[in-house]
Coordinates of C-alpha atoms in Angstrom, one line a residue:
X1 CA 131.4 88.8 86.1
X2 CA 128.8 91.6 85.1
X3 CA 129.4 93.2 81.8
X4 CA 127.4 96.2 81.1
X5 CA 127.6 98.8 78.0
X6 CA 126.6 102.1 77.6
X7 CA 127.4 105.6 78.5
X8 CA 129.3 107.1 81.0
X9 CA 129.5 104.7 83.9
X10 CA 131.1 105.4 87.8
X11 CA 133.6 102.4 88.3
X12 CA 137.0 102.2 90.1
X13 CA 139.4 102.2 87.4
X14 CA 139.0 104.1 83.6
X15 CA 140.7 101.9 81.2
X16 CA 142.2 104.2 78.4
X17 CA 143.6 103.3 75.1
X18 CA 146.1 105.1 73.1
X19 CA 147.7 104.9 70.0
X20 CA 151.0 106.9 69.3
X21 CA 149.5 109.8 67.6
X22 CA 146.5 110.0 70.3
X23 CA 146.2 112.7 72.5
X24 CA 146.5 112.4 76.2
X25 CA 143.7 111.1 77.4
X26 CA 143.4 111.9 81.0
X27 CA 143.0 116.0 80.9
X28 CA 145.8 118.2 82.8
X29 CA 148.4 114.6 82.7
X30 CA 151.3 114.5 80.0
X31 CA 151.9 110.7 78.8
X32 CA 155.7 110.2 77.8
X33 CA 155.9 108.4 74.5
X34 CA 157.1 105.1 75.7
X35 CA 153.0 104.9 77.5
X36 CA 151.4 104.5 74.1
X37 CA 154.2 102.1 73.3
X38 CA 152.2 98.3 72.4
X39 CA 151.7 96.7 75.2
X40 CA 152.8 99.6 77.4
X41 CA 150.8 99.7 81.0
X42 CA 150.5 103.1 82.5
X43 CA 148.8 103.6 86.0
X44 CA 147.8 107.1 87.2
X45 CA 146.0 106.9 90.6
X46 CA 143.5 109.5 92.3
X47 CA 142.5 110.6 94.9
X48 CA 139.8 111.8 97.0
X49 CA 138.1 108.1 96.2
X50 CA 137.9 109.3 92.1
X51 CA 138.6 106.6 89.8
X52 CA 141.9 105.6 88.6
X53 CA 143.0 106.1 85.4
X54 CA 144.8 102.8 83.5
X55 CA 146.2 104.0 80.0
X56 CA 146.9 101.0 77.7
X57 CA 149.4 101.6 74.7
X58 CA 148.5 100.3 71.3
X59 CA 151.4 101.2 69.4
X60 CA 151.4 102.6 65.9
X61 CA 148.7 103.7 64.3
X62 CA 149.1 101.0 61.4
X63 CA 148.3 97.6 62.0
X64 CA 145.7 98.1 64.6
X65 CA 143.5 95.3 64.3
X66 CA 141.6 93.1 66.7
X67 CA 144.5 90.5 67.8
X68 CA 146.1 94.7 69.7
X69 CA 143.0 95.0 70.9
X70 CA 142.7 91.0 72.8
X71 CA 147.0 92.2 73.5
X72 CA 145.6 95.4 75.6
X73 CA 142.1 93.7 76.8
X74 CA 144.6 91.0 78.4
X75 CA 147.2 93.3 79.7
X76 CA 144.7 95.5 81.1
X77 CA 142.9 92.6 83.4
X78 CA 145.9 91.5 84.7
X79 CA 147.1 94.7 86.0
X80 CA 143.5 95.5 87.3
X81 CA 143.1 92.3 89.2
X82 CA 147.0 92.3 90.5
X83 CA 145.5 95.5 92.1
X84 CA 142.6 93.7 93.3
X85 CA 140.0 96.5 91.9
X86 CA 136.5 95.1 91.4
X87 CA 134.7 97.6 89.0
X88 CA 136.5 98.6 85.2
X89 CA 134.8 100.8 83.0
X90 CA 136.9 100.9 79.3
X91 CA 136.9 104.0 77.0
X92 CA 136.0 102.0 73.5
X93 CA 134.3 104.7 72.3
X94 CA 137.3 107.4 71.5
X95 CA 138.7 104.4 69.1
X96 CA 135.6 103.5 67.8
X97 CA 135.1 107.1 66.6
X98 CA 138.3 107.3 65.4
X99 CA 138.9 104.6 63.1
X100 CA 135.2 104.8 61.5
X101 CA 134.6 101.4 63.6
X102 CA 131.1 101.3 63.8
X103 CA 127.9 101.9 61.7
X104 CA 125.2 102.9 63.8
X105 CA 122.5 100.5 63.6
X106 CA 118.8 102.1 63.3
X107 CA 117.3 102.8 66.6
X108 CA 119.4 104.7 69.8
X109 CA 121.5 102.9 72.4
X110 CA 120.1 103.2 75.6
X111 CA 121.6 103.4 78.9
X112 CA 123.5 101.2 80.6
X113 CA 122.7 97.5 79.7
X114 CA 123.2 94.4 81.9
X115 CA 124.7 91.2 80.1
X116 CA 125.8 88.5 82.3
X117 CA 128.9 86.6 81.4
X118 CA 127.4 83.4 82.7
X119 CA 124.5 83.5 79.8
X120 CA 127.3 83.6 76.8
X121 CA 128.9 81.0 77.6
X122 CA 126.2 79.0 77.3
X123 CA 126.0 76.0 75.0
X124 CA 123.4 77.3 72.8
X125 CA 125.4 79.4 71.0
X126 CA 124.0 81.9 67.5
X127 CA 124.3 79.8 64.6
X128 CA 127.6 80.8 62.7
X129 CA 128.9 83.0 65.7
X130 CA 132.5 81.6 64.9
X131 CA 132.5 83.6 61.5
X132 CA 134.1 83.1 58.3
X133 CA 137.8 84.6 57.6
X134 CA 138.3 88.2 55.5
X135 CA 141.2 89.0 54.0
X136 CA 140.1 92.8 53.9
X137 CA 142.1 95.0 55.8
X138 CA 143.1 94.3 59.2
X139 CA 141.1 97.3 61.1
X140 CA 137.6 96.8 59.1
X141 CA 135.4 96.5 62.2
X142 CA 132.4 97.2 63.4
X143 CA 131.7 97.8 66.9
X144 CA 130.3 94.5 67.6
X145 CA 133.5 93.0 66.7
X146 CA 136.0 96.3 68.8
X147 CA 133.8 94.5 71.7
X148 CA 133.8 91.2 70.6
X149 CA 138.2 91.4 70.7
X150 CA 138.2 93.2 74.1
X151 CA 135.7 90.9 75.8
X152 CA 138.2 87.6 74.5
X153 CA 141.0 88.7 75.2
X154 CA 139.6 90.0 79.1
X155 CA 138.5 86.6 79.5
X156 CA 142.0 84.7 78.4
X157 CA 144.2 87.6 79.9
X158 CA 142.1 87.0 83.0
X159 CA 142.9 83.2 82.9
X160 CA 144.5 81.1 85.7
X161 CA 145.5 77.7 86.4
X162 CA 146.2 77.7 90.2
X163 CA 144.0 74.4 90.6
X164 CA 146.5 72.9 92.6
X165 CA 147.6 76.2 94.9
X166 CA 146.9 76.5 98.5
X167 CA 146.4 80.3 97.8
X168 CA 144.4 80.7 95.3
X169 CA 144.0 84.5 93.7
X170 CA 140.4 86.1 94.1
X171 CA 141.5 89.3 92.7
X172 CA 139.0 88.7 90.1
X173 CA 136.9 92.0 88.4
X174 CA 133.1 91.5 89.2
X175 CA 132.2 94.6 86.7
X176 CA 133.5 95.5 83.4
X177 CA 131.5 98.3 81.8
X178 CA 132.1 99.2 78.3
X179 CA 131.8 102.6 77.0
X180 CA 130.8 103.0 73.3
X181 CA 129.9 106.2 71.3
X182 CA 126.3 107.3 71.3
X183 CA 124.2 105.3 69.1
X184 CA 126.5 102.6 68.0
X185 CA 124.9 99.5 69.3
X186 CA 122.6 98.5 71.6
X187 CA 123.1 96.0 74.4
X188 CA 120.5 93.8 72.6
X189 CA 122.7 94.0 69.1
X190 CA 126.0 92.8 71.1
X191 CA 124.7 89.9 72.7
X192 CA 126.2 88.2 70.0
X193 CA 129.3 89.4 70.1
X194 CA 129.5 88.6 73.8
X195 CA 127.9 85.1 73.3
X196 CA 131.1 84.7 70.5
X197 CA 133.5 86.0 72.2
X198 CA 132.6 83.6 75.6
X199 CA 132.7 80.5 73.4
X200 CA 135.8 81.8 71.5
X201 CA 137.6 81.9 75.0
X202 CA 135.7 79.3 76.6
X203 CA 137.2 76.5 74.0
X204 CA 140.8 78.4 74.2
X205 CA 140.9 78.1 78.0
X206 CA 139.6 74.2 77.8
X207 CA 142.6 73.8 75.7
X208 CA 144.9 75.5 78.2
X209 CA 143.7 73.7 80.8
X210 CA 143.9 70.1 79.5
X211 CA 147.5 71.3 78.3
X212 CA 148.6 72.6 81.5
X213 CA 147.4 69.7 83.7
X214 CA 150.2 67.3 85.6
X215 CA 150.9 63.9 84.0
X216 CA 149.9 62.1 87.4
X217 CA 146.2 63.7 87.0
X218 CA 146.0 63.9 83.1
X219 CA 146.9 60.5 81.4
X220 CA 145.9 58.9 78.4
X221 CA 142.6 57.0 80.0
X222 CA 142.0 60.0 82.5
X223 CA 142.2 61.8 79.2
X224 CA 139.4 59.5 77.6
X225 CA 137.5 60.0 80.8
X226 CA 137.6 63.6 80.4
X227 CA 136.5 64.0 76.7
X228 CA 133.9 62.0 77.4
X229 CA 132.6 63.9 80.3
X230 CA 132.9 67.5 78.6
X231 CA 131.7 66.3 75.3
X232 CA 128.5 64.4 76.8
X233 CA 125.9 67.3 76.8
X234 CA 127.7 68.7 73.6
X235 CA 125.9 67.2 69.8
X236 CA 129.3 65.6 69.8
X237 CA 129.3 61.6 69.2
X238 CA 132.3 60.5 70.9
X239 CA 133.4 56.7 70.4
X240 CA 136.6 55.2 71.5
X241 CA 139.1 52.9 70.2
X242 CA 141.6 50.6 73.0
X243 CA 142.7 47.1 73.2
X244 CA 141.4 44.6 70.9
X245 CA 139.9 47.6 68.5
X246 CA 143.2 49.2 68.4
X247 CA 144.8 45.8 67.4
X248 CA 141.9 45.1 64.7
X249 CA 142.3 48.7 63.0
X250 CA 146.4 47.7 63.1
X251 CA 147.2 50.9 65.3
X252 CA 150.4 49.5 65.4
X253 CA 151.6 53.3 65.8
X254 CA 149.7 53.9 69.1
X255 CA 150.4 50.5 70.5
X256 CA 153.8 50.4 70.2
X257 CA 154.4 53.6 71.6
X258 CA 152.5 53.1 74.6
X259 CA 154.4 50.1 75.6
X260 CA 156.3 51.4 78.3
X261 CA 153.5 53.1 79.9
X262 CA 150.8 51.8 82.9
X263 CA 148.3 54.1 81.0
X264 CA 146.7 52.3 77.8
X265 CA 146.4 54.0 74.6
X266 CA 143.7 55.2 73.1
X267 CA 142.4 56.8 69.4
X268 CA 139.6 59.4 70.6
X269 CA 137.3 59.8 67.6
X270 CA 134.5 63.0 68.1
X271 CA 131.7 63.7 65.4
X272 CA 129.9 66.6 64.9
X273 CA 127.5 66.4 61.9
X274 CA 124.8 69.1 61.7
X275 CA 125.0 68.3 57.7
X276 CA 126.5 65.6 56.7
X277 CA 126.3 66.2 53.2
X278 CA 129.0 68.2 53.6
X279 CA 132.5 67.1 52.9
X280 CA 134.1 65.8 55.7
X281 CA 136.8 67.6 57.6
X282 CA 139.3 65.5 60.1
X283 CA 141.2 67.5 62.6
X284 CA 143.9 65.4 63.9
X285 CA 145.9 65.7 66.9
X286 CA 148.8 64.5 68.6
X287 CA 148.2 63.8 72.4
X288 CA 151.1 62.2 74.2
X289 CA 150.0 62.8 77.7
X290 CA 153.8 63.5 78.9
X291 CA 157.3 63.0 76.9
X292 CA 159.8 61.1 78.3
X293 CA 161.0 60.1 74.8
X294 CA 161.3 56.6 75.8
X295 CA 164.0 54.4 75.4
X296 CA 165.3 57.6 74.1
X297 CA 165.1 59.0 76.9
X298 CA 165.5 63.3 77.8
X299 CA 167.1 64.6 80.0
X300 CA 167.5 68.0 81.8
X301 CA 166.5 69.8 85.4
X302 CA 163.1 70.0 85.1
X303 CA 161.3 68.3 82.5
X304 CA 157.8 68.8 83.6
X305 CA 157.5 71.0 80.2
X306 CA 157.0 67.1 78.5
X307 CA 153.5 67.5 79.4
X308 CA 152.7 69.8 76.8
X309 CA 153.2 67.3 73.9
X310 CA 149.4 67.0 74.0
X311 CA 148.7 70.7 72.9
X312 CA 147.8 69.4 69.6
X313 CA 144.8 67.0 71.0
X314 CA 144.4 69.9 73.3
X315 CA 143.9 72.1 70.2
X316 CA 141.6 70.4 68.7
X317 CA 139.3 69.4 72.0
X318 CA 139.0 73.3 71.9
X319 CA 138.4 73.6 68.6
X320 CA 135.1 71.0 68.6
X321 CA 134.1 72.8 71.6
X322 CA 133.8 76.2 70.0
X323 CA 132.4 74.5 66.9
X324 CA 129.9 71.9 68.4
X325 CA 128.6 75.3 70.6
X326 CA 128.7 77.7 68.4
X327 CA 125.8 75.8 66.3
X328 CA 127.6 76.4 62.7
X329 CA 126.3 73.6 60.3
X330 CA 129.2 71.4 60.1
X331 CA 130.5 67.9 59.4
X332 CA 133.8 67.5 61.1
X333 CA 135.8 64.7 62.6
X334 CA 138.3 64.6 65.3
X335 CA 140.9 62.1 66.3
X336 CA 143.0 61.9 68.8
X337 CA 146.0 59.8 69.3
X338 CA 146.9 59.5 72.8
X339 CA 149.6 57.9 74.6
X340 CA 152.5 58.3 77.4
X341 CA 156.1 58.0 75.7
X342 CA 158.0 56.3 78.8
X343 CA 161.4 53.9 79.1
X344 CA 160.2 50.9 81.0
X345 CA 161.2 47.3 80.5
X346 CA 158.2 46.8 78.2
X347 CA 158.8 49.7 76.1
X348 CA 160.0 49.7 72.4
X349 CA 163.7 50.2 71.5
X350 CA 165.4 52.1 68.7
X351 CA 165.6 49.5 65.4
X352 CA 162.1 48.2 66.3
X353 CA 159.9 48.0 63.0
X354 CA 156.0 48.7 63.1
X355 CA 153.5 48.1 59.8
X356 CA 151.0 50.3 59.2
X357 CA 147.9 49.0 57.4
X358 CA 149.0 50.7 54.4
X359 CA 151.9 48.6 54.2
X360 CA 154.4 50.9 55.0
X361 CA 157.4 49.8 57.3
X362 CA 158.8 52.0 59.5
X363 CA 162.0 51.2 61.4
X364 CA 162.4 53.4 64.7
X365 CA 165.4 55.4 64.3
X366 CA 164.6 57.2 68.1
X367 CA 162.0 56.3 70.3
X368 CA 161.8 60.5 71.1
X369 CA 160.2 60.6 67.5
X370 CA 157.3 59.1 68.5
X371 CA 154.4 61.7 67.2
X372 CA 154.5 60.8 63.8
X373 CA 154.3 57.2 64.9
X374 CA 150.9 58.1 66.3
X375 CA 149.9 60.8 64.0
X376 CA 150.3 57.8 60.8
X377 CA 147.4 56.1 62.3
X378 CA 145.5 58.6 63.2
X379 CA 145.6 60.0 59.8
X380 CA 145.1 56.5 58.0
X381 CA 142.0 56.0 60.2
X382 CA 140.6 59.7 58.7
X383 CA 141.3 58.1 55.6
X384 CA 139.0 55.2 56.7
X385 CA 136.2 57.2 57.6
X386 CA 136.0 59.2 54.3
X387 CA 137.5 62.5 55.1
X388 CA 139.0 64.6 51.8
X389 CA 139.9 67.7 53.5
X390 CA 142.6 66.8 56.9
X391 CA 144.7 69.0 59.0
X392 CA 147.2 67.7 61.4
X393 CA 148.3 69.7 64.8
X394 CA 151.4 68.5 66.8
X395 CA 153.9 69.3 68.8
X396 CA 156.2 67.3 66.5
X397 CA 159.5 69.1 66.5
X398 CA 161.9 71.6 68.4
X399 CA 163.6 72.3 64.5
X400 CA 159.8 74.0 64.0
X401 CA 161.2 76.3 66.5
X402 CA 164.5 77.1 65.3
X403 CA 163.1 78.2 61.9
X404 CA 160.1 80.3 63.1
X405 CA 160.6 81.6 66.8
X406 CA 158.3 81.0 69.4
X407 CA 155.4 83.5 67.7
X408 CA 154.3 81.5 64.5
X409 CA 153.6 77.7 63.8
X410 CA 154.7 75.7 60.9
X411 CA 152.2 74.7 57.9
X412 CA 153.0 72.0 55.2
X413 CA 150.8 70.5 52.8
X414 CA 148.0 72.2 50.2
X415 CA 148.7 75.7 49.9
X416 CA 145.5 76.8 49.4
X417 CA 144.7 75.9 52.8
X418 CA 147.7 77.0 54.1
X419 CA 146.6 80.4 52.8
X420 CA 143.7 80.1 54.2
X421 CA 144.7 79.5 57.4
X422 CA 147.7 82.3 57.0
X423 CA 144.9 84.3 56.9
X424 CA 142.6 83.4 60.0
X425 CA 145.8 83.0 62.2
X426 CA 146.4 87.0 61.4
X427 CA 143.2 87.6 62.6
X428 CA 142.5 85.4 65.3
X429 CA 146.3 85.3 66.8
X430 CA 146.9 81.9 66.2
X431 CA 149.8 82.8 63.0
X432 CA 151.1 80.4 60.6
X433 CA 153.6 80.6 58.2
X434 CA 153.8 78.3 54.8
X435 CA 156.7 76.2 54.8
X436 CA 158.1 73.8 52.0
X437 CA 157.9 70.1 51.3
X438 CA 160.8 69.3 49.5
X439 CA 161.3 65.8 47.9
X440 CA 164.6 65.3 47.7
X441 CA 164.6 65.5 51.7
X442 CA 162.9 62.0 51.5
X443 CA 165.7 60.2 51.4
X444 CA 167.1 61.3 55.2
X445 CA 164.0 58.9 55.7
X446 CA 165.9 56.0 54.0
X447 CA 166.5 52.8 56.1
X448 CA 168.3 49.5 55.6
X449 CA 165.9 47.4 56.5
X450 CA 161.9 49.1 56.4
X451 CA 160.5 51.5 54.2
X452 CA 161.7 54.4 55.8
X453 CA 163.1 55.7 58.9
X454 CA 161.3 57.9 61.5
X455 CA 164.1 59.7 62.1
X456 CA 166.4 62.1 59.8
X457 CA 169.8 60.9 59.2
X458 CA 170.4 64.6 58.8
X459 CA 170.5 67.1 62.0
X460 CA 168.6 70.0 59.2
X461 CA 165.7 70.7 57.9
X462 CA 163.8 68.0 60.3
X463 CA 160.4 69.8 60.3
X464 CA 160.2 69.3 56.8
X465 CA 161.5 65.2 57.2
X466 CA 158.2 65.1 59.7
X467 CA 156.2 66.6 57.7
X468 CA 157.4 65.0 54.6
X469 CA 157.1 61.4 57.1
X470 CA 153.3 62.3 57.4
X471 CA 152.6 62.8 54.1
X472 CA 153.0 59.1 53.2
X473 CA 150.1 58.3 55.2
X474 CA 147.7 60.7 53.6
X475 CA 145.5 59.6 50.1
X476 CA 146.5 61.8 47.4
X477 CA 143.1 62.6 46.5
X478 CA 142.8 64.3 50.1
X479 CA 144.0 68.1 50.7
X480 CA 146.0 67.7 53.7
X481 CA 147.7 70.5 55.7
X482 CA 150.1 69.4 58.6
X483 CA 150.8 72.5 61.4
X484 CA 153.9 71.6 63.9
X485 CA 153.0 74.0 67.1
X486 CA 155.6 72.8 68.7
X487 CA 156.8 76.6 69.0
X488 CA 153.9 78.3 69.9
X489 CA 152.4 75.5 72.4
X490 CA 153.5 77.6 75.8
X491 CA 154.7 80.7 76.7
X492 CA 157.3 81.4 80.1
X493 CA 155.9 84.1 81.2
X494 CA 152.4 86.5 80.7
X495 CA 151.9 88.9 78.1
X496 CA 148.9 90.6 76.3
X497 CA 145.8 87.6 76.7
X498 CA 148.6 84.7 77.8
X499 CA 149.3 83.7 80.8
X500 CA 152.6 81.3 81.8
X501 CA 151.7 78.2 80.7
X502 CA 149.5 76.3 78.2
X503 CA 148.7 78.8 75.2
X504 CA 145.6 77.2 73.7
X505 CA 147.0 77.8 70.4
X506 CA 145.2 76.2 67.3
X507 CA 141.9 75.8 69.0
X508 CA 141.0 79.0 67.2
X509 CA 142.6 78.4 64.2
X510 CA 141.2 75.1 63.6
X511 CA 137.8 76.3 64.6
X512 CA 137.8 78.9 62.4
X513 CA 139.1 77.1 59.4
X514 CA 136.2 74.6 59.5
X515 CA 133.9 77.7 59.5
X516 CA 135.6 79.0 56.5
X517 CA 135.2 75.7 54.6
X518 CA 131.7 75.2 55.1
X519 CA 131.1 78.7 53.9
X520 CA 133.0 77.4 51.0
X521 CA 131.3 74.0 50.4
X522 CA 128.4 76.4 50.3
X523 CA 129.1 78.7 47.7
X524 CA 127.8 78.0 44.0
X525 CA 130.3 76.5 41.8
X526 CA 131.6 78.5 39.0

């Protein structure tokens, strides 16, 4: 796709956005007050071949922010390309001017400027193009980052996965020209912003499509396969651990679970270390290929939704890719524990015991809590390799759900972080919400026989039993944060920049929150 910005620009389609208190925007037509509703979609068609006009509603006035502007920039491409129109031009300018959103740079915009889409998503992304989190006011942007929003959330609302479809849609736009006020930027001064917003959508749509794949095609050694592949012309070190190295380093976690699969498991361990005297971050995720629950095993019509039990891995495979091309200076490690979860004759049974290399016994209440199984040895190998600062993503529990809803993920562990993070995901879309770790819970670990159970013996509070679970597998000296996405990992149907499916969720977050801690490592100490 073309992307152009300038002036005034012939196209098939005007894209208009309105708040509630805007004007109509389309002289001599009357918008009812449900068009500038968020989220609204209003078509008004032409003709005598003029261009149609497409009015987007932003909703009130407060709280506009980039995350309403990726909601309309999504809801907009869809209903273009449903349409099958080929050429968009967007009215940026009439918010720009409104909200103060830009400060004219020195030197005039010219005419219209060609950028090509293909070029920013290339891997050699602008050193620190994922930036570092404010906590300013929501709507304190410049123009670069009004385009930055809408060019994201075009390319994720604009997402597919139809890979295995007979028909497949071509309705795609080849032209979206953007129309900014005079003298706000020139097409030179947003390549940036383009270049950040490709690799922004580019790692989000990697961790869709991993998600969103079918257990038959996307296993856990396809899955090794596939890391290694995307990550081999990335300055990502990629080593794996299976077999006898999972055995040495007392996985016991990972190999027990995958028992009672064909697929072998695997801990995927990625580098990227630009400087490594920086501390060391670990992102850790959980990536069970498909859920059966085991010997536990689910039931229901259609289960095919197990297969998202890897959108934490999937998370954080789109989080190294935004970070490893982005070109931030960095020293972060991922792991990934993956497995299958499936009953078979080999598979492990409820009052099974594992030891951890920590010591810790852990006697399997319920084979169907088999994420934190895998997450304790993921986190003791971080632990191994030196990191202080670790977050955890999984898709670790449907009570997750049940507390937040299905727009917000769960955060346990150092609150500072969990602030911090708070903070991205109200920027970026990917929200969080602090949640407690109380001790007195511990003791619906409690087991006869092991250390601890992996199960409540309680049917309450059992996000905070997981999360207090993972906790005894972290160093104290480390600052941990655990996020259970279990809530936010899909969506059933398309709205603003998702699509039915795989979200992407966290790859953002996570990518973002590394950015914000080496800005911090960076800063002189008090």
């Amino acid at each position: 796709m073309k992307i152009t910005v300038g002036n005034e620009q012939s196209a098939e389609v005007i894209v208009h956005l309105c708040r509630e208190s805007d004007g109509d925007p389309v002289p001599g037509v009357k918008l009812r007050p449900h068009a500038r509703k968020r989220g609204a979609v209003t078509w008004l068609y032409s003709r005598d071949q003029q261009p149609h006009d497409l009015i987007i509603g932003l909703g009130p006035d407060e709280g506009i922010s980039a995350e309403r502007i990726r909601e309309a920039a999504g809801n907009a491409v869809r209903a273009i390309s449903k349409e099958g129109f080929k050429t968009v031009a967007v009215r940026l300018d009439r918010l720009a001017e409104r909200f103060s959103a830009f400060s004219a740079p020195a030197g005039q915009a010219g005419g219209s400027a060609e950028l090509n889409s293909a070029e920013t998503g290339s891997a050699n992304g602008t050193e620190g193009s994922i930036p570092a989190v404010s906590t300013s006011a929501a709507w304190s942007m410049t123009v670069e980052d009004l385009v930055a929003a809408w060019a994201e959330g075009w390319r994720l609302g604009s997402y597919t996965f139809d890979l295995y479809k007979s028909n497949k849609s071509s309705r795609s736009v080849e032209h979206l020209h953007l129309i900014l006020p005079a003298g706000a930027c020139t097409a030179q001064d947003l390549e940036p912003a383009l270049k950040q917003a490709s690799i922004r959508a580019e790692g989000t749509m990697l961790a869709r499509d991993l998600c969103n794949e079918p257990p038959n095609v996307l296993h856990p050694e396809s899955l090794v396969e596939r890391v290694m592949e995307h990550f081999a012309e990335l300055p990502v070190g990629v080593r794996i651990y299976r077999d006898e190295e999972l055995e040495r380093l007392q996985m016991n976690g990972l190999l027990t679970v995958g028992l009672g699969s064909r697929y072998k498991p695997a801990l995927i361990e990625l580098s990227y270390a630009t400087d490594p005297q920086l501390p060391l971050i670990a992102l850790v995720g959980k990536g069970i290929t498909f859920d059966m629950g085991g010997m536990n095993i689910k039931s229901g019509r259609d289960l095919s939704d197990a297969r998202f039990d890897m959108g934490g891995a999937c998370a954080v495979l789109g989080a190294m890719d935004m970070i490893s091309r982005s070109g931030i200076q960095a020293n972060v490690t991922a792991l990934i524990a993956t497995a299958d979860n499936m009953p078979d004759a080999r598979a492990f049974v409820p009052s099974t015991v594992i030891t951890y290399p920590n010591g810790i016994t852990v006697q399997v209440g319920n084979t169907d809590a088999e994420g934190r199984l895998v997450l304790a040895d993921a986190l003791l190998h971080a632990d191994r390799l030196g990191a202080r600062e670790i977050v955890d993503i999984a898709t670790l529990t449907g009570n997750v759900g049940q507390a937040l809803g299905l727009k917000m993920a769960g955060a346990w562990g150092d609150r500072p972080f969990i602030e911090t993070l708070a903070a991205i995901g109200e920027k970026n879309g990917d929200r969080i919400w602090p949640m407690p770790l109380i001790d007195e819970y511990e003791e619906q670990l409690h087991s006869d026989y092991a250390d601890m159970n992996n199960i409540s013996h309680s049917p309450y509070g059992g996000a905070i039993v997981a999360a207090l679970f993972l906790r005894r597998f972290v160093d104290k000296a480390s600052r941990w944060v655990h996020i259970d996405m279990a809530n936010t990992v899909q969506v059933a149907s398309a709205n603003g920049y998702y699509t039915a499916g795989a979200t992407g969720y966290g790859a953002r977050l996570l990518a973002d929150f590394v950015a914000s801690r080496v800005e911090a490592a960076r800063q002189p100490k008090a």
